[in-house]
Short mmCIF file of C-alpha atoms and ligand atoms in Angstrom, two decimals:
data_model
loop_
_atom_site.label_atom_id
_atom_site.label_comp_id
_atom_site.label_asym_id
_atom_site.label_seq_id
_atom_site.Cartn_x
_atom_site.Cartn_y
_atom_site.Cartn_z
CA MET A 1317 0.00 0.00 0.00
CA THR A 1318 1.45 3.40 -0.90
CA ASP A 1319 1.88 6.03 1.76
CA GLN A 1320 -0.68 8.17 -0.02
CA ALA A 1321 -3.22 5.33 -0.10
CA ARG A 1322 -2.60 4.57 3.58
CA ARG A 1323 -2.86 8.23 4.56
CA PRO A 1324 -5.59 9.85 2.57
CA SER A 1325 -6.55 13.41 3.29
CA PRO A 1326 -10.20 12.68 3.83
CA LEU A 1327 -11.29 15.92 5.46
CA ARG A 1328 -12.60 17.61 2.34
CA ASP A 1329 -12.18 14.90 -0.32
CA LEU A 1330 -15.70 13.89 -1.26
CA ASN A 1331 -16.41 10.72 -3.17
CA GLU A 1332 -19.58 10.42 -5.27
CA TYR A 1333 -21.52 8.84 -2.38
CA ASP A 1334 -20.54 11.64 0.01
CA GLN A 1335 -21.72 14.13 -2.59
CA TYR A 1336 -24.96 12.20 -3.04
CA VAL A 1337 -25.61 12.34 0.73
CA ILE A 1338 -24.91 16.07 0.80
CA ASP A 1339 -27.10 16.78 -2.21
CA THR A 1340 -29.94 14.63 -0.88
CA PHE A 1341 -29.89 15.17 2.89
CA ALA A 1342 -27.46 17.92 3.86
CA ARG A 1343 -27.75 20.92 1.60
CA GLU A 1344 -26.42 24.14 3.09
CA ASP A 1345 -28.83 27.06 3.20
CA GLU A 1346 -27.79 30.67 2.73
CA ALA A 1347 -26.76 31.13 6.38
CA LEU A 1348 -24.47 28.08 6.40
CA GLN A 1349 -22.87 29.21 3.14
CA TRP A 1350 -22.39 32.66 4.63
CA ILE A 1351 -20.66 31.16 7.68
CA GLN A 1352 -18.16 29.27 5.50
CA ALA A 1353 -17.55 32.37 3.40
CA GLU A 1354 -17.06 34.46 6.54
CA ALA A 1355 -14.55 31.89 7.84
CA ASP A 1356 -12.66 32.22 4.53
CA ARG A 1357 -12.79 36.03 4.68
CA ASN A 1358 -11.19 35.78 8.14
CA ASP A 1359 -8.50 33.34 6.97
CA MET A 1360 -9.73 30.63 9.27
CA PRO A 1361 -8.63 27.03 8.65
CA LYS A 1362 -10.95 24.79 6.62
CA ILE A 1363 -11.45 22.27 9.40
CA SER A 1364 -15.14 22.48 10.18
CA LEU A 1365 -17.48 19.50 9.87
CA ARG A 1366 -18.57 18.58 6.37
CA PRO A 1367 -22.32 19.01 5.74
CA ASP A 1368 -22.88 15.24 5.66
CA GLU A 1369 -21.07 14.82 9.00
CA ALA A 1370 -23.05 17.71 10.50
CA ARG A 1371 -26.30 16.19 9.26
CA THR A 1372 -25.43 12.87 10.94
CA LEU A 1373 -24.89 14.77 14.17
CA GLN A 1374 -28.28 16.45 13.78
CA ILE A 1375 -30.04 13.12 13.26
CA LEU A 1376 -28.37 11.75 16.40
CA ILE A 1377 -29.36 14.80 18.46
CA LYS A 1378 -32.97 14.34 17.41
CA ALA A 1379 -32.91 10.55 17.88
CA ILE A 1380 -31.83 10.79 21.51
CA GLY A 1381 -34.05 13.80 22.20
CA ALA A 1382 -31.07 15.89 23.26
CA ARG A 1383 -31.90 19.22 24.89
CA LYS A 1384 -28.52 20.17 26.32
CA VAL A 1385 -25.37 19.85 24.20
CA LEU A 1386 -21.76 20.78 24.98
CA GLU A 1387 -19.32 21.45 22.15
CA ILE A 1388 -15.55 21.83 22.60
CA GLY A 1389 -14.16 23.72 19.59
CA THR A 1390 -16.43 26.36 18.02
CA LEU A 1391 -14.30 27.76 15.17
CA ALA A 1392 -16.65 29.89 13.00
CA GLY A 1393 -19.83 28.39 14.44
CA TYR A 1394 -20.56 26.08 11.51
CA SER A 1395 -21.13 22.86 13.50
CA GLY A 1396 -22.70 24.91 16.29
CA THR A 1397 -25.34 26.19 13.89
CA TRP A 1398 -26.21 22.68 12.71
CA ILE A 1399 -26.38 21.50 16.34
CA ALA A 1400 -28.56 24.40 17.50
CA ARG A 1401 -30.96 23.86 14.62
CA ALA A 1402 -31.45 20.23 15.69
CA LEU A 1403 -32.34 21.21 19.26
CA PRO A 1404 -35.89 21.92 20.41
CA ALA A 1405 -36.94 25.54 20.94
CA ASP A 1406 -35.96 25.38 24.62
CA GLY A 1407 -32.76 23.44 23.90
CA LYS A 1408 -29.32 24.78 24.69
CA LEU A 1409 -25.85 24.50 23.20
CA ILE A 1410 -22.84 25.57 25.21
CA THR A 1411 -19.80 25.89 22.95
CA LEU A 1412 -16.21 26.48 24.10
CA GLU A 1413 -13.60 28.34 22.06
CA LYS A 1414 -10.16 29.54 23.11
CA SER A 1415 -9.54 31.95 20.21
CA SER A 1416 -11.18 35.37 20.63
CA LYS A 1417 -11.00 35.86 16.84
CA HIS A 1418 -12.84 32.60 16.21
CA ALA A 1419 -15.35 33.41 18.94
CA ALA A 1420 -16.15 36.79 17.35
CA VAL A 1421 -16.78 35.20 13.95
CA ALA A 1422 -18.90 32.48 15.57
CA ARG A 1423 -21.07 35.04 17.37
CA ALA A 1424 -21.76 36.74 14.02
CA SER A 1425 -22.53 33.33 12.51
CA PHE A 1426 -25.05 32.46 15.21
CA GLU A 1427 -26.75 35.84 14.70
CA LYS A 1428 -26.83 35.33 10.94
CA ALA A 1429 -28.39 31.87 11.34
CA GLY A 1430 -30.91 33.09 13.92
CA VAL A 1431 -29.77 30.58 16.57
CA SER A 1432 -28.08 32.91 19.10
CA SER A 1433 -30.86 32.51 21.65
CA LYS A 1434 -30.06 28.79 21.98
CA ILE A 1435 -26.29 29.18 22.28
CA THR A 1436 -23.89 30.21 25.01
CA LEU A 1437 -20.35 30.68 23.73
CA ILE A 1438 -17.65 30.66 26.40
CA GLU A 1439 -14.31 32.10 25.39
CA GLY A 1440 -11.13 30.65 26.88
CA ALA A 1441 -9.25 27.38 27.18
CA ALA A 1442 -11.77 24.56 27.43
CA LEU A 1443 -10.16 23.06 30.53
CA ASP A 1444 -10.94 26.30 32.37
CA SER A 1445 -14.37 26.71 30.81
CA LEU A 1446 -15.43 23.18 31.75
CA LYS A 1447 -15.36 24.22 35.41
CA LYS A 1448 -17.85 26.98 34.56
CA VAL A 1449 -20.34 24.65 32.86
CA GLU A 1450 -20.51 21.99 35.55
CA SER A 1451 -23.74 23.44 36.92
CA GLU A 1452 -25.37 22.76 33.52
CA ALA A 1453 -24.47 19.05 33.61
CA PRO A 1454 -25.47 16.38 32.90
CA PHE A 1455 -25.35 17.00 29.15
CA ASP A 1456 -27.26 14.82 26.70
CA LEU A 1457 -24.53 14.98 24.08
CA ILE A 1458 -20.93 16.21 24.08
CA PHE A 1459 -19.18 16.96 20.80
CA ILE A 1460 -15.38 17.31 20.83
CA ASP A 1461 -13.52 18.92 17.93
CA ALA A 1462 -10.52 20.80 19.31
CA ASP A 1463 -7.00 20.13 20.72
CA ARG A 1464 -6.62 16.37 20.41
CA ALA A 1465 -3.71 16.05 22.83
CA THR A 1466 -6.13 17.04 25.60
CA TYR A 1467 -8.84 14.52 24.70
CA PRO A 1468 -7.96 12.00 27.44
CA THR A 1469 -8.32 14.84 29.96
CA TYR A 1470 -11.69 15.82 28.51
CA LEU A 1471 -12.80 12.20 28.80
CA ARG A 1472 -11.80 12.13 32.48
CA TRP A 1473 -13.92 15.27 33.02
CA ILE A 1474 -16.84 13.66 31.20
CA ASN A 1475 -16.59 10.57 33.40
CA GLU A 1476 -16.53 12.62 36.60
CA ASP A 1477 -19.75 13.46 38.41
CA ASN A 1478 -22.11 12.43 35.61
CA HIS A 1479 -21.23 15.30 33.31
CA LEU A 1480 -22.76 13.23 30.49
CA ARG A 1481 -26.05 11.53 31.30
CA LEU A 1482 -26.55 7.78 31.15
CA ASN A 1483 -27.39 6.89 27.51
CA GLY A 1484 -25.95 10.26 26.53
CA VAL A 1485 -23.58 10.31 23.57
CA LEU A 1486 -20.01 11.49 23.11
CA VAL A 1487 -19.13 12.43 19.53
CA VAL A 1488 -15.54 13.06 18.45
CA HIS A 1489 -14.55 14.44 15.05
CA ASN A 1490 -11.46 13.33 13.07
CA ALA A 1491 -11.41 9.91 14.70
CA PHE A 1492 -8.89 8.66 12.11
CA ALA A 1493 -6.53 11.53 12.99
CA GLY A 1494 -5.92 12.38 9.34
CA GLY A 1495 -5.13 8.73 8.59
CA ARG A 1496 -2.60 8.30 11.44
CA ILE A 1497 -4.80 6.73 14.11
CA ALA A 1498 -3.20 3.26 13.83
CA THR A 1499 0.33 4.72 13.82
CA PRO A 1500 0.11 7.90 15.88
CA GLU A 1501 2.94 10.40 15.44
CA SER A 1502 2.21 13.74 17.08
CA ALA A 1503 0.92 14.54 20.56
CA ASP A 1504 -2.46 15.21 18.94
CA ASP A 1505 -2.48 11.76 17.31
CA HIS A 1506 -1.53 10.12 20.61
CA GLY A 1507 -4.29 12.05 22.40
CA MET A 1508 -6.88 10.78 19.94
CA SER A 1509 -5.51 7.23 20.19
CA ALA A 1510 -5.46 7.30 24.01
CA LEU A 1511 -9.06 8.50 24.10
CA GLN A 1512 -10.15 5.63 21.85
CA GLN A 1513 -8.16 3.01 23.78
CA GLU A 1514 -9.78 4.19 27.01
CA LEU A 1515 -13.27 4.09 25.47
CA ALA A 1516 -12.60 0.62 24.04
CA LYS A 1517 -12.10 -0.74 27.58
CA GLY A 1518 -15.84 -0.34 27.98
CA HIS A 1519 -15.77 0.91 31.59
CA HIS A 1520 -18.32 3.65 30.89
CA PHE A 1521 -18.99 3.65 27.14
CA GLU A 1522 -19.73 1.49 24.15
CA ALA A 1523 -18.15 3.09 21.10
CA SER A 1524 -17.42 2.81 17.41
CA ILE A 1525 -16.45 4.97 14.44
CA ILE A 1526 -18.44 5.87 11.36
CA GLY A 1527 -15.84 5.96 8.60
CA VAL A 1528 -17.12 8.93 6.64
CA GLY A 1529 -14.49 11.58 5.92
CA ASP A 1530 -11.82 11.50 8.63
CA GLY A 1531 -14.10 9.34 10.76
CA THR A 1532 -16.46 10.33 13.54
CA LEU A 1533 -16.43 8.45 16.82
CA PHE A 1534 -19.75 7.81 18.56
CA ALA A 1535 -19.80 6.54 22.13
CA VAL A 1536 -22.88 5.95 24.26
CA ARG A 1537 -22.49 6.13 28.02
CA VAL A 1538 -23.74 2.82 29.35
CA ARG A 1539 -22.62 2.95 32.97
C1 SAM B 341 -11.62 21.84 14.27
S1 SAM B 341 -12.01 23.44 14.85
C2 SAM B 341 -13.71 23.29 15.32
C3 SAM B 341 -14.62 23.19 14.14
C4 SAM B 341 -16.09 23.29 14.48
N1 SAM B 341 -16.47 22.28 15.44
C5 SAM B 341 -16.93 23.14 13.23
O1 SAM B 341 -17.09 21.99 12.77
O2 SAM B 341 -17.41 24.15 12.71
C6 SAM B 341 -11.19 23.48 16.40
C7 SAM B 341 -11.43 24.75 17.22
O3 SAM B 341 -11.06 24.44 18.57
C8 SAM B 341 -10.43 25.55 19.13
N2 SAM B 341 -9.59 25.06 20.25
C9 SAM B 341 -8.41 24.42 20.17
N3 SAM B 341 -7.95 24.15 21.40
C10 SAM B 341 -8.87 24.60 22.27
C11 SAM B 341 -8.96 24.62 23.69
N4 SAM B 341 -8.02 24.10 24.48
N5 SAM B 341 -10.04 25.20 24.26
C12 SAM B 341 -11.03 25.73 23.47
N6 SAM B 341 -10.99 25.75 22.12
C13 SAM B 341 -9.92 25.20 21.53
C14 SAM B 341 -9.64 26.15 17.97
O4 SAM B 341 -9.32 27.50 18.22
C15 SAM B 341 -10.59 25.94 16.80
O5 SAM B 341 -11.42 27.07 16.64
#
């Protein structure tokens, strides 16, 4: 197997089936297109969820009747907008972002999409912000898409004090770590791998990965 075949760059490379799913189930409206354009205008990295991944997250949120969602890693508010739209009218998304520039763009995005009333954005390093959101726990769903080296620490927080409810779901983006999950190289890769190895022990979660794009990990809290 060539190195290129073993390490695809799946983040934005759509095959015809991905495109079919997007065209059929996950079309972006004007607000979502505006958010991506605004991210480009602000030179932000192209690392948000793909529409088909975001749509899968929406379906999951609705399937489990989630009302309270925590997101770590806001960027321009693209995934946050999809999440907020899947929540009921009295639902709430708390999203954590360390970059003040990203947070400012995300606030504008949430306004543009008309979802600001459902969203609390907390600026600062997530490890600090998590202390501030403990009173909101337990969450129904937690979505992590940020600094992968810290993922084992986030998982420890999730496991403490019922921060995620029983039968609640943990979702983690880029589960294949850009194709390096089986042979981790960087601290980020090792963080992602360590999170998955811990989940695979089955102490609190049952988990697997949907292999669309760079993979999305889904884990249901079973005990
Ligand atoms: C992959 S992007 C999030 C993409 C977003 N979920 C989406 O799909 O639209 C990761 C974001 O996490 C933020 N981030 C990285 N480390 C963080 C930390 N320790 N605390 C809070 N945010 C962090 C980055 O600044 C960046 O905006």
